[in-house]
JSON list of C-alpha atoms in Angstrom, two decimals:
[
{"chain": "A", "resi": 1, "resn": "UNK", "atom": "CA", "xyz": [20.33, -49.31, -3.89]},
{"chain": "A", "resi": 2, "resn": "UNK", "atom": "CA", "xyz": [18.46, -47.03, -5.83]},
{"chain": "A", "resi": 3, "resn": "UNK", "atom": "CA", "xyz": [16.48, -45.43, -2.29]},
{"chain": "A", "resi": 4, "resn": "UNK", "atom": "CA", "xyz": [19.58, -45.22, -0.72]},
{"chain": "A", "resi": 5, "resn": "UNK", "atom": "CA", "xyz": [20.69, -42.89, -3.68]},
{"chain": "A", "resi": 6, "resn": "UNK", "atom": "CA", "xyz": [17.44, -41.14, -2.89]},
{"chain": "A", "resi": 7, "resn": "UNK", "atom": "CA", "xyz": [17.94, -40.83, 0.79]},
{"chain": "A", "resi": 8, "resn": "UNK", "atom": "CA", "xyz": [21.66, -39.58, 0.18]},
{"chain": "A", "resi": 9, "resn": "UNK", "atom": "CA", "xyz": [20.40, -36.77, -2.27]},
{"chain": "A", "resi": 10, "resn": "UNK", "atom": "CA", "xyz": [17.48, -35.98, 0.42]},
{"chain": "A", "resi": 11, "resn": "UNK", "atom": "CA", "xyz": [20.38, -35.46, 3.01]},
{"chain": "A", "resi": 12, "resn": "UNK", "atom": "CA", "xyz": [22.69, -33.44, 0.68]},
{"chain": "A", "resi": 13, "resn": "UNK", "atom": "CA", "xyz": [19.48, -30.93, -0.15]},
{"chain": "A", "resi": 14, "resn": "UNK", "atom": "CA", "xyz": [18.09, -30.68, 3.56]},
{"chain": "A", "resi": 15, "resn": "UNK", "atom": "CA", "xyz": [22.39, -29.97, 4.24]},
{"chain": "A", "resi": 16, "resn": "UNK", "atom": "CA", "xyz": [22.06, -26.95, 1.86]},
{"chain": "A", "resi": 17, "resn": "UNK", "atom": "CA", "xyz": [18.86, -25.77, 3.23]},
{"chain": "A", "resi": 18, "resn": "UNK", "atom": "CA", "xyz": [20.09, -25.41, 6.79]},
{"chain": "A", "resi": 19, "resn": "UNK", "atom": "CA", "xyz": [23.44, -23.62, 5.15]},
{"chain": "A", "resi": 20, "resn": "UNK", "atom": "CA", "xyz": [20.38, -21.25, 3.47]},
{"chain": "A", "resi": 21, "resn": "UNK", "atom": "CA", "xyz": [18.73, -21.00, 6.46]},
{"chain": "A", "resi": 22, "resn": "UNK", "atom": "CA", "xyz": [21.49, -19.54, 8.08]},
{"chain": "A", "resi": 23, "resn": "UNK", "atom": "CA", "xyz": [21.99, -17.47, 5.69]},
{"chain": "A", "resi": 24, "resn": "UNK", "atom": "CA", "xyz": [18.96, -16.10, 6.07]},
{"chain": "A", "resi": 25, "resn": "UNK", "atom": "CA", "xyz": [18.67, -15.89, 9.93]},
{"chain": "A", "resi": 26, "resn": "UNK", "atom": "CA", "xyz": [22.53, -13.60, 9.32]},
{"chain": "A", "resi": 27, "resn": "UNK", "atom": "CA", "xyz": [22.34, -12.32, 5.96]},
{"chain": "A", "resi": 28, "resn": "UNK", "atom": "CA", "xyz": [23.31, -8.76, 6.34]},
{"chain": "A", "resi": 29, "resn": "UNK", "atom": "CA", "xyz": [21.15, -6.91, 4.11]},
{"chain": "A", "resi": 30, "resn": "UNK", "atom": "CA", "xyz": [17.40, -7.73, 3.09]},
{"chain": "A", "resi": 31, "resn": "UNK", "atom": "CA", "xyz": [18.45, -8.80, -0.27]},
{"chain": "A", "resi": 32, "resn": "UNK", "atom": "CA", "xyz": [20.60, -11.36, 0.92]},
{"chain": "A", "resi": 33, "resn": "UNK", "atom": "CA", "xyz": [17.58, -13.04, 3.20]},
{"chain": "A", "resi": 34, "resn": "UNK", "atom": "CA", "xyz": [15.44, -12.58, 0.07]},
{"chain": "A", "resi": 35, "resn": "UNK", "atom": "CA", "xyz": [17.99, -14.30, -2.48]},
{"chain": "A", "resi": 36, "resn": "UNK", "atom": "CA", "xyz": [18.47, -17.21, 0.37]},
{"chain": "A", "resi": 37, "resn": "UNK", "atom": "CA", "xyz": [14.68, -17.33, 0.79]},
{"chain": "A", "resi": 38, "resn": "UNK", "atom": "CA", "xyz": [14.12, -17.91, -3.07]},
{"chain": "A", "resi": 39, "resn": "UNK", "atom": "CA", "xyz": [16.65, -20.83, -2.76]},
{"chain": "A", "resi": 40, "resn": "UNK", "atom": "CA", "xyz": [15.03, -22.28, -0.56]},
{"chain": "A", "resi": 41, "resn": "UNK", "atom": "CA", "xyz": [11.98, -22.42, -2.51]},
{"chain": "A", "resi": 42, "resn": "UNK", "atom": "CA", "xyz": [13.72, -23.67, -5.38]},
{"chain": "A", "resi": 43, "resn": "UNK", "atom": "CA", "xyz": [15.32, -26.53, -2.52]},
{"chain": "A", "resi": 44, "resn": "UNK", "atom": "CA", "xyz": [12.17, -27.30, -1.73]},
{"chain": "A", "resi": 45, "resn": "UNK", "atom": "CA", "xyz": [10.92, -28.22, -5.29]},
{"chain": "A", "resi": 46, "resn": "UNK", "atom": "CA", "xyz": [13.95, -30.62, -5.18]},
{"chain": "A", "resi": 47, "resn": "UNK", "atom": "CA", "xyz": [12.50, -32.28, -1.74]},
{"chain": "A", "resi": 48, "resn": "UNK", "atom": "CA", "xyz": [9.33, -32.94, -3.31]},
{"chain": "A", "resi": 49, "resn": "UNK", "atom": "CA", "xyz": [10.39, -34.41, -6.70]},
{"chain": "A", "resi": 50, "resn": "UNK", "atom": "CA", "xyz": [12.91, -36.44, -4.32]},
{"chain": "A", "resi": 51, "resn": "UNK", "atom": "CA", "xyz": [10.21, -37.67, -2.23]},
{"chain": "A", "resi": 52, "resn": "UNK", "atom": "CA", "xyz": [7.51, -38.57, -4.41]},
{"chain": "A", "resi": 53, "resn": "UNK", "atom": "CA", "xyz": [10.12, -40.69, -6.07]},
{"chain": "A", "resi": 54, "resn": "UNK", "atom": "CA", "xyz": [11.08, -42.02, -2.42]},
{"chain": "A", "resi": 55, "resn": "UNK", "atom": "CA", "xyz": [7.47, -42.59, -2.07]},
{"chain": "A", "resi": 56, "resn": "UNK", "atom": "CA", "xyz": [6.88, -43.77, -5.48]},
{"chain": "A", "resi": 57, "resn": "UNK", "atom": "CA", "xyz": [3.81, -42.25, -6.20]},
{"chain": "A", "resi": 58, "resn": "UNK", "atom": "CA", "xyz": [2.88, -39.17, -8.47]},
{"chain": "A", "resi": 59, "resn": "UNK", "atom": "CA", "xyz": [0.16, -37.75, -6.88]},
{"chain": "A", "resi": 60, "resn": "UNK", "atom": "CA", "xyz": [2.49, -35.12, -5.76]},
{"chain": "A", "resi": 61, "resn": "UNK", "atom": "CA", "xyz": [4.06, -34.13, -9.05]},
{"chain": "A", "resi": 62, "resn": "UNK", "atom": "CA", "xyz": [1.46, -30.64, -9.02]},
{"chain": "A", "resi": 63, "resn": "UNK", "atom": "CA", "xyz": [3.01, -28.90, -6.28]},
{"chain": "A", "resi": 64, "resn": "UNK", "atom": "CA", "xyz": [6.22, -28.62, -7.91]},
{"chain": "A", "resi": 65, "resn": "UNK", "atom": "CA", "xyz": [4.95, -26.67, -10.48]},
{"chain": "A", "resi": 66, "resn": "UNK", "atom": "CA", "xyz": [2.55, -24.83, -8.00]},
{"chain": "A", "resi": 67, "resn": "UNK", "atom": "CA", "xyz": [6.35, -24.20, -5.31]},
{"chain": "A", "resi": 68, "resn": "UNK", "atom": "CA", "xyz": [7.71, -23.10, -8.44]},
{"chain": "A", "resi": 69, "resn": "UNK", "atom": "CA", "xyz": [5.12, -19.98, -9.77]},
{"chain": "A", "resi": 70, "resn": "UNK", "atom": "CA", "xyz": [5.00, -19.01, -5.79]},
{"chain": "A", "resi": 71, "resn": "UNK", "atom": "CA", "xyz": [8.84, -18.36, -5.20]},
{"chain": "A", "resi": 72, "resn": "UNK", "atom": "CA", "xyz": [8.61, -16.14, -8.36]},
{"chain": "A", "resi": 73, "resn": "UNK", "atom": "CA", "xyz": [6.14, -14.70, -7.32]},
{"chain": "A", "resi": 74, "resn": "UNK", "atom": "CA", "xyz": [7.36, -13.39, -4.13]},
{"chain": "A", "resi": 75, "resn": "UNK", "atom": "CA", "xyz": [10.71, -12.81, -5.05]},
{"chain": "A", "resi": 76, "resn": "UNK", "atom": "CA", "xyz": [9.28, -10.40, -7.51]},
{"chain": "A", "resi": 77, "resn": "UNK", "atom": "CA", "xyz": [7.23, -8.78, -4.82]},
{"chain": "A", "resi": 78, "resn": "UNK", "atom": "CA", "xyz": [9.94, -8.41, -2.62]},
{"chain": "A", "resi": 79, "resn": "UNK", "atom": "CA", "xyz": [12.14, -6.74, -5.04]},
{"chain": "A", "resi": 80, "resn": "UNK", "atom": "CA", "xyz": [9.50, -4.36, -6.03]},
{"chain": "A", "resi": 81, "resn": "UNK", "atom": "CA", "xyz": [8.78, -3.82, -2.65]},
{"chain": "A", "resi": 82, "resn": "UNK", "atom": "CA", "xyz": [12.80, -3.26, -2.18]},
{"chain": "A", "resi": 83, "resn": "UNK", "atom": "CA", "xyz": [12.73, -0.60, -4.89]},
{"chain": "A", "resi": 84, "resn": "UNK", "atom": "CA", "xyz": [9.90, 1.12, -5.10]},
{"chain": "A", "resi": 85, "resn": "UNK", "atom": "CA", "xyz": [8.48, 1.07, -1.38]},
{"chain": "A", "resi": 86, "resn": "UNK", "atom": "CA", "xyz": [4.51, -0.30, -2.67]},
{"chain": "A", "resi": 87, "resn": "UNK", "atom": "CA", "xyz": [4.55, -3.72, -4.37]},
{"chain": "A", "resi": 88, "resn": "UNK", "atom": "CA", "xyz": [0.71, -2.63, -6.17]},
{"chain": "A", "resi": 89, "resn": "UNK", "atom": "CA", "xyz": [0.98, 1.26, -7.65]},
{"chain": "A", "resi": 90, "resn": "UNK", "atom": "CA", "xyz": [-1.98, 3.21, -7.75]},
{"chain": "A", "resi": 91, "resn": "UNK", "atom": "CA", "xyz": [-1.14, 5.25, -10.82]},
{"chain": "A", "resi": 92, "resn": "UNK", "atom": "CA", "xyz": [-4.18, 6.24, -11.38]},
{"chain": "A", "resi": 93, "resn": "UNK", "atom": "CA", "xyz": [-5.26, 8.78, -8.45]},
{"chain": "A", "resi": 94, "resn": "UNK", "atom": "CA", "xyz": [-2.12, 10.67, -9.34]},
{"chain": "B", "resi": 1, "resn": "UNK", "atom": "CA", "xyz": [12.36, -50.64, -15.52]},
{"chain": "B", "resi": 2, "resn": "UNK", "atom": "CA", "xyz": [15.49, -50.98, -17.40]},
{"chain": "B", "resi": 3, "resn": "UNK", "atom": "CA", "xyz": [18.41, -50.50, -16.08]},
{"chain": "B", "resi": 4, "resn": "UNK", "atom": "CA", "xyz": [20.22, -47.82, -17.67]},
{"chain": "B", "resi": 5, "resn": "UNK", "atom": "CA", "xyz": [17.80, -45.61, -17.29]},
{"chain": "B", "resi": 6, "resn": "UNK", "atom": "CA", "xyz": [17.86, -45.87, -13.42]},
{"chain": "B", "resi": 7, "resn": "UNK", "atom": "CA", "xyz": [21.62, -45.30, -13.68]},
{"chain": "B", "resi": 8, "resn": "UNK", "atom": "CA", "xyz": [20.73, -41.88, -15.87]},
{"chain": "B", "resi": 9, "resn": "UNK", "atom": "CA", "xyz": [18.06, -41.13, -13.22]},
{"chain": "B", "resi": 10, "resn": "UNK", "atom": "CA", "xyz": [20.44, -41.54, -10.03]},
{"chain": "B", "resi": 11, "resn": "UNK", "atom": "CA", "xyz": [23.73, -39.64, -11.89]},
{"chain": "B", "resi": 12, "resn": "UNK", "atom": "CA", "xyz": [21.11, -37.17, -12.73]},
{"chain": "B", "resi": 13, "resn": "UNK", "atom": "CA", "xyz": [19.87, -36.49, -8.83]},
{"chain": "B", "resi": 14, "resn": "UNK", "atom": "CA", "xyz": [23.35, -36.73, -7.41]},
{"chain": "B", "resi": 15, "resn": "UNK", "atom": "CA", "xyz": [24.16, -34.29, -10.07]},
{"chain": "B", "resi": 16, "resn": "UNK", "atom": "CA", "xyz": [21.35, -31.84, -9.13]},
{"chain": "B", "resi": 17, "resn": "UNK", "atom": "CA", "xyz": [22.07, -32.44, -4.79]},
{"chain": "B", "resi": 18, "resn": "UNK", "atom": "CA", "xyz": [25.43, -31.78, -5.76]},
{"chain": "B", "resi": 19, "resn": "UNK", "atom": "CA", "xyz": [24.88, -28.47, -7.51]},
{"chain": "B", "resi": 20, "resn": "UNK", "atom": "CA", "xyz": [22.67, -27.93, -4.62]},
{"chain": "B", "resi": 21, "resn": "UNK", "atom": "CA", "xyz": [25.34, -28.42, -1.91]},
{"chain": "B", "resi": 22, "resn": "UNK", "atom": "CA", "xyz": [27.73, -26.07, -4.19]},
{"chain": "B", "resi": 23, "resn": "UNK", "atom": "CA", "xyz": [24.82, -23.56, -4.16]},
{"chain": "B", "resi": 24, "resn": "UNK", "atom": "CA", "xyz": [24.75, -23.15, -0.38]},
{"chain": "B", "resi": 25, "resn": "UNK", "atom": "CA", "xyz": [28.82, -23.32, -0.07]},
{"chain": "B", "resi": 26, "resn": "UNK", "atom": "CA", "xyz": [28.62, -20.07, -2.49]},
{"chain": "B", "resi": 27, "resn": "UNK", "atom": "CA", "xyz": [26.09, -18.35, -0.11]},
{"chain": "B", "resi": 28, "resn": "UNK", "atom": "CA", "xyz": [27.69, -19.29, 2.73]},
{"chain": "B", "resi": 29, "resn": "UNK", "atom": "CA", "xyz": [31.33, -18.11, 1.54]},
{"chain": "B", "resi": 30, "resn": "UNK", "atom": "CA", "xyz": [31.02, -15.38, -1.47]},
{"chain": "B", "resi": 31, "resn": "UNK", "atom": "CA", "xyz": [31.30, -11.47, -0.03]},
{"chain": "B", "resi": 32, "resn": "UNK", "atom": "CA", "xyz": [28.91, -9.66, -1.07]},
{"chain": "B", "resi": 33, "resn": "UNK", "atom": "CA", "xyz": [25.41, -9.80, -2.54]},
{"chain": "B", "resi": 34, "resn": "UNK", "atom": "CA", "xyz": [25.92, -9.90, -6.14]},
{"chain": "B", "resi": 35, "resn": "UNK", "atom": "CA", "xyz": [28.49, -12.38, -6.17]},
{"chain": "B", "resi": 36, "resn": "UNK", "atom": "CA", "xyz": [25.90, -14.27, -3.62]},
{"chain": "B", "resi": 37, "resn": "UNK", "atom": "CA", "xyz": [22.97, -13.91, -6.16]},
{"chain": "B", "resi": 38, "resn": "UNK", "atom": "CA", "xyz": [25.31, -15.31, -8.97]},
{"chain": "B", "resi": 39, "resn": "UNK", "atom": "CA", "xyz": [26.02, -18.60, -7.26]},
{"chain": "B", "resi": 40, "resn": "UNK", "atom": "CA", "xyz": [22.03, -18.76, -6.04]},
{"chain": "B", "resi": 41, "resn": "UNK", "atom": "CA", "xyz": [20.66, -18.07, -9.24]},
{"chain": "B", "resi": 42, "resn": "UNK", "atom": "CA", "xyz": [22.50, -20.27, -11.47]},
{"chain": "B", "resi": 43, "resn": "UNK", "atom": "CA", "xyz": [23.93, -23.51, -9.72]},
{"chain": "B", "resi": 44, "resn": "UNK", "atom": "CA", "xyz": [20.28, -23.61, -7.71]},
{"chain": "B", "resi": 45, "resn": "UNK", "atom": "CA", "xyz": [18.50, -23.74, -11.25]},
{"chain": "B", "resi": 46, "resn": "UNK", "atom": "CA", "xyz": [20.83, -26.36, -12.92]},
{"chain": "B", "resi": 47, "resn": "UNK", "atom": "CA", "xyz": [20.71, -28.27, -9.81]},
{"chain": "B", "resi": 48, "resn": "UNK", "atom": "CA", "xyz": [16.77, -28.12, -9.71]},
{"chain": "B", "resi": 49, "resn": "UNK", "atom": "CA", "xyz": [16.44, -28.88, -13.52]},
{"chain": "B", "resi": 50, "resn": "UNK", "atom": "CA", "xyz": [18.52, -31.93, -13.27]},
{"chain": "B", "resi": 51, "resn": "UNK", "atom": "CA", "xyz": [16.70, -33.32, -10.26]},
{"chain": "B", "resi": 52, "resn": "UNK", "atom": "CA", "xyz": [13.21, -32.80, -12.12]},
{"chain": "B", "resi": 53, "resn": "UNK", "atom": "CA", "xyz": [14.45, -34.35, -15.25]},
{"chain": "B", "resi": 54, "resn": "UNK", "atom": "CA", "xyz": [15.38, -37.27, -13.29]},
{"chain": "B", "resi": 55, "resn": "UNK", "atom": "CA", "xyz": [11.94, -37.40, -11.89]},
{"chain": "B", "resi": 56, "resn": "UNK", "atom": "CA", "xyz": [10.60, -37.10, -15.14]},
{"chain": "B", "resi": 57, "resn": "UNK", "atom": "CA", "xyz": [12.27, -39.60, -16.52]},
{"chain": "B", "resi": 58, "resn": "UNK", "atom": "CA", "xyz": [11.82, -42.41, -13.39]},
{"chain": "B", "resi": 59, "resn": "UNK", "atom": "CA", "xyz": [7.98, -41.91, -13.39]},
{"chain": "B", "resi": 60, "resn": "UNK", "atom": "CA", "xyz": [8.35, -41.68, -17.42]},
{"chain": "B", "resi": 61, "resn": "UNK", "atom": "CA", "xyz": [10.33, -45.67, -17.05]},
{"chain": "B", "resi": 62, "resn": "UNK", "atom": "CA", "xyz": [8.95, -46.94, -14.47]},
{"chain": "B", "resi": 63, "resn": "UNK", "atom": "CA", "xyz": [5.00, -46.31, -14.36]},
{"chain": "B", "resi": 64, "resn": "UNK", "atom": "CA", "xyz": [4.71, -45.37, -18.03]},
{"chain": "B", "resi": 65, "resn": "UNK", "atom": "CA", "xyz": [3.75, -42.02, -16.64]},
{"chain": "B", "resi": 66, "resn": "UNK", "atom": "CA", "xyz": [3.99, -38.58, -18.88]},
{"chain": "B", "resi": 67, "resn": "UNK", "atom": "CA", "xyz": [3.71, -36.28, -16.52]},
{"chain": "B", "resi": 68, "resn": "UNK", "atom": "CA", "xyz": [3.76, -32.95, -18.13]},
{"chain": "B", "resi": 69, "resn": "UNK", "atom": "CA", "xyz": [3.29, -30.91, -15.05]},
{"chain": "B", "resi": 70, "resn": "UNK", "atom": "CA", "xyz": [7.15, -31.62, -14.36]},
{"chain": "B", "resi": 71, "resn": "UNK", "atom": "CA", "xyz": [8.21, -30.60, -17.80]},
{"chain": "B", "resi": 72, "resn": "UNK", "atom": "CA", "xyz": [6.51, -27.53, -17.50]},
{"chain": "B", "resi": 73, "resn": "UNK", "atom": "CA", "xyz": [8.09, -26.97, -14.52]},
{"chain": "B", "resi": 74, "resn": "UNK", "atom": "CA", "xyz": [11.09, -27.32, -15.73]},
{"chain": "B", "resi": 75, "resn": "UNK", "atom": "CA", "xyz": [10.64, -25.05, -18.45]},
{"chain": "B", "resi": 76, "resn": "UNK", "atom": "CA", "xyz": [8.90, -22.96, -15.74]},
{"chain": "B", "resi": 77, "resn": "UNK", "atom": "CA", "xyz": [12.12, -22.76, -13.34]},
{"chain": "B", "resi": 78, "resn": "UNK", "atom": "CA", "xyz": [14.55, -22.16, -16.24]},
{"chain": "B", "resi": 79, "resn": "UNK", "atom": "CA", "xyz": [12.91, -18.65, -17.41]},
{"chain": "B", "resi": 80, "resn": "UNK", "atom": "CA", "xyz": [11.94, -17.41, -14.37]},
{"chain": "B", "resi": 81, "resn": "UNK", "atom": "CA", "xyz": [14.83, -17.96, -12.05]},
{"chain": "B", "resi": 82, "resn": "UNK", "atom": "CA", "xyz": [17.16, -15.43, -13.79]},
{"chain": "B", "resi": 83, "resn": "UNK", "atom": "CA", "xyz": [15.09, -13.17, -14.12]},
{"chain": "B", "resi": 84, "resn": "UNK", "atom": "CA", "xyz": [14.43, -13.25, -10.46]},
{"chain": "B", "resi": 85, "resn": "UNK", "atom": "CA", "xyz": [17.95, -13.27, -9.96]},
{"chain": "B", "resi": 86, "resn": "UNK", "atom": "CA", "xyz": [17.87, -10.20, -12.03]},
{"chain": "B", "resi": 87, "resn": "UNK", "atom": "CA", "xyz": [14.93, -8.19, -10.34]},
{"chain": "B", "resi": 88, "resn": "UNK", "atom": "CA", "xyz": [16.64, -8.71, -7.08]},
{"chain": "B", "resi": 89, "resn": "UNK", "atom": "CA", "xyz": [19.88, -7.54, -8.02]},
{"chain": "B", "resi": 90, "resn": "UNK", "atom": "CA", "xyz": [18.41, -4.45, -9.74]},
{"chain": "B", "resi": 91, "resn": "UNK", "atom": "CA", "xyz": [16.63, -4.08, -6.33]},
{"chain": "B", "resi": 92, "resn": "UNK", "atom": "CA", "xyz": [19.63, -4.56, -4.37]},
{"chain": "B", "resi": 93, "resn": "UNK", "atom": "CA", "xyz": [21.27, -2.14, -6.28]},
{"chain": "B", "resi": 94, "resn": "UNK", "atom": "CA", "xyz": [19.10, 0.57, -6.00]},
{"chain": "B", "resi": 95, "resn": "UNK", "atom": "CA", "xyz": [18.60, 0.36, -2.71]},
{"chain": "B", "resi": 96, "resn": "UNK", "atom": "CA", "xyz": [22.05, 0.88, -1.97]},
{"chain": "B", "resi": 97, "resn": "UNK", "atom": "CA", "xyz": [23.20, -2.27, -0.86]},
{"chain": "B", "resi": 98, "resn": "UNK", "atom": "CA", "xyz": [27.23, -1.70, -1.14]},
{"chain": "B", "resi": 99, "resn": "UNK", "atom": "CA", "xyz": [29.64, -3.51, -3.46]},
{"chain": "B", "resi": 100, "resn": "UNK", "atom": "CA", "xyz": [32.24, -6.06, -1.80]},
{"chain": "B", "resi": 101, "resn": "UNK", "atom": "CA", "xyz": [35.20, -3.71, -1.02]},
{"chain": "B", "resi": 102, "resn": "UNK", "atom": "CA", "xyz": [37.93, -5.10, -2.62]},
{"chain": "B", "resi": 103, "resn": "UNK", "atom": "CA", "xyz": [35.27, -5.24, -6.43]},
{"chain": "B", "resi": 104, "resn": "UNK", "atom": "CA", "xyz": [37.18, -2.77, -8.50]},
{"chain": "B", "resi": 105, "resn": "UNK", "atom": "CA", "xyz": [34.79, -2.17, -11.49]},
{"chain": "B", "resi": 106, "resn": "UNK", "atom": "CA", "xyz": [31.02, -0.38, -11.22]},
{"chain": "B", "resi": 107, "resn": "UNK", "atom": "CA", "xyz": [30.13, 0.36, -14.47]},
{"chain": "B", "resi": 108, "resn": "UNK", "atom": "CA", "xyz": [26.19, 0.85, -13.43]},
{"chain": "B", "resi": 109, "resn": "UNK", "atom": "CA", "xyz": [27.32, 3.78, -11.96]},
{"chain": "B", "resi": 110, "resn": "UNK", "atom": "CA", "xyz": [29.29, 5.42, -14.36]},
{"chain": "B", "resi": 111, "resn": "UNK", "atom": "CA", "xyz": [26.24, 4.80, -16.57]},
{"chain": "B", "resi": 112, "resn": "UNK", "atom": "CA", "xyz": [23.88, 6.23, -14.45]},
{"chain": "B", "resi": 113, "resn": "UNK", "atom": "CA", "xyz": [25.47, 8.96, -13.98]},
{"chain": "B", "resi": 114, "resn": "UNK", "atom": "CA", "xyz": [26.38, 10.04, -17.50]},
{"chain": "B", "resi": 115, "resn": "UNK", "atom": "CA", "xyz": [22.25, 9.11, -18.38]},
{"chain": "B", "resi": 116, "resn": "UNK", "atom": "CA", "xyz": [21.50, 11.40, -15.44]},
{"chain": "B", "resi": 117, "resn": "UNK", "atom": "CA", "xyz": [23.82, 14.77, -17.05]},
{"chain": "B", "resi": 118, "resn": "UNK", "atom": "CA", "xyz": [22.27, 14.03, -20.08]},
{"chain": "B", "resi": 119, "resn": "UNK", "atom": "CA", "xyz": [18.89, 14.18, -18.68]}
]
């Protein structure tokens, strides 16, 4: 009972990732693929926790935190990159 | 593993795949970017903490296991997905990505534009 709770939350998630992934593939502006893109990420932590307890082992329980510090990451880079044009400034040869 | 607690654990995931689900349906169906980024950033992160406190919890019951890693991912998700939310919106923003049409209030502009005539 309880993996078949498990598989139907696995199949609800990977649902919402192929609606994000189609956002992404249309999204009309960059922003749009870049908010869809740091859902996805944010999915993905979801598949993991989902399968290590599918699995039932915890050797897996790192990369969640590891998925999570990466979408920031490059969600922040992106929208630096979106506003400013450089994602690293070189203030100081100005 | 008692029993009540794998109840908690499974309303808990079907709580957060749910949330997940009602994440994509606002992607796939809001009109513009903003209101896009407002269902993303806030169902997704509810969802997400609910299906990592229900991991916490089964390996917490059933192995005896404190992980910590999860809680601090929890923690982790829940300050910095708003504010992700938020950098990309500012972004969006100022790179002139256009309001839904029929959005009848922009008060970001009216206040950049009176900062800029006092400037």
């Amino acid at each position: 009972m309880f993996q078949i709770i498990i598989a139907i939350a696995l199949v609800c998630i990977s649902l919402s990732m192929l609606g994000l992934i189609y956002r992404v593939i249309k999204g009309p502006s960059i922003p749009d693929r870049v908010i869809a893109l740091d859902a996805l990420g944010i999915n993905l932590i979801a598949v993991i926790a989902l399968v290590s307890i599918f699995l039932d082992t915890y050797a897996f329980l790192e990369v969640i935190l590891l998925l999570g510090i990466l979408a920031f990451i490059g969600t922040v880079a992106m929208a630096k990159y979106l506003e400013k044009g450089v994602i690293i400034e070189h203030d100081r040869n100005k | 593993m008692i029993e009540i607690s794998k109840i908690i654990v499974a309303i808990l995931i079907l709580l957060g795949a749910f949330l997940s689900l009602v994440t994509t349906f606002g992607l796939l169906r809001l009109p513009d970017v903003y209101t896009r980024n407002h269902a993303a950033s806030k169902a997704a992160t509810l969802g997400i903490m609910s299906i990592m406190l229900g991991t916490f919890i089964y390996f917490y019951m059933e192995h005896g296991h404190f992980n910590s890693r999860v809680l601090l991912g929890i923690l982790f998700v829940f300050f910095t997905a708003p504010v992700s939310g938020h950098l990309i919106s500012r972004a969006a923003y100022n790179s002139g990505v256009k309001l839904w049409d029929k959005s009848v209030r922009d008060d970001l502009k009216k206040a950049r534009e009176n900062s800029k005539s006092t400037r």
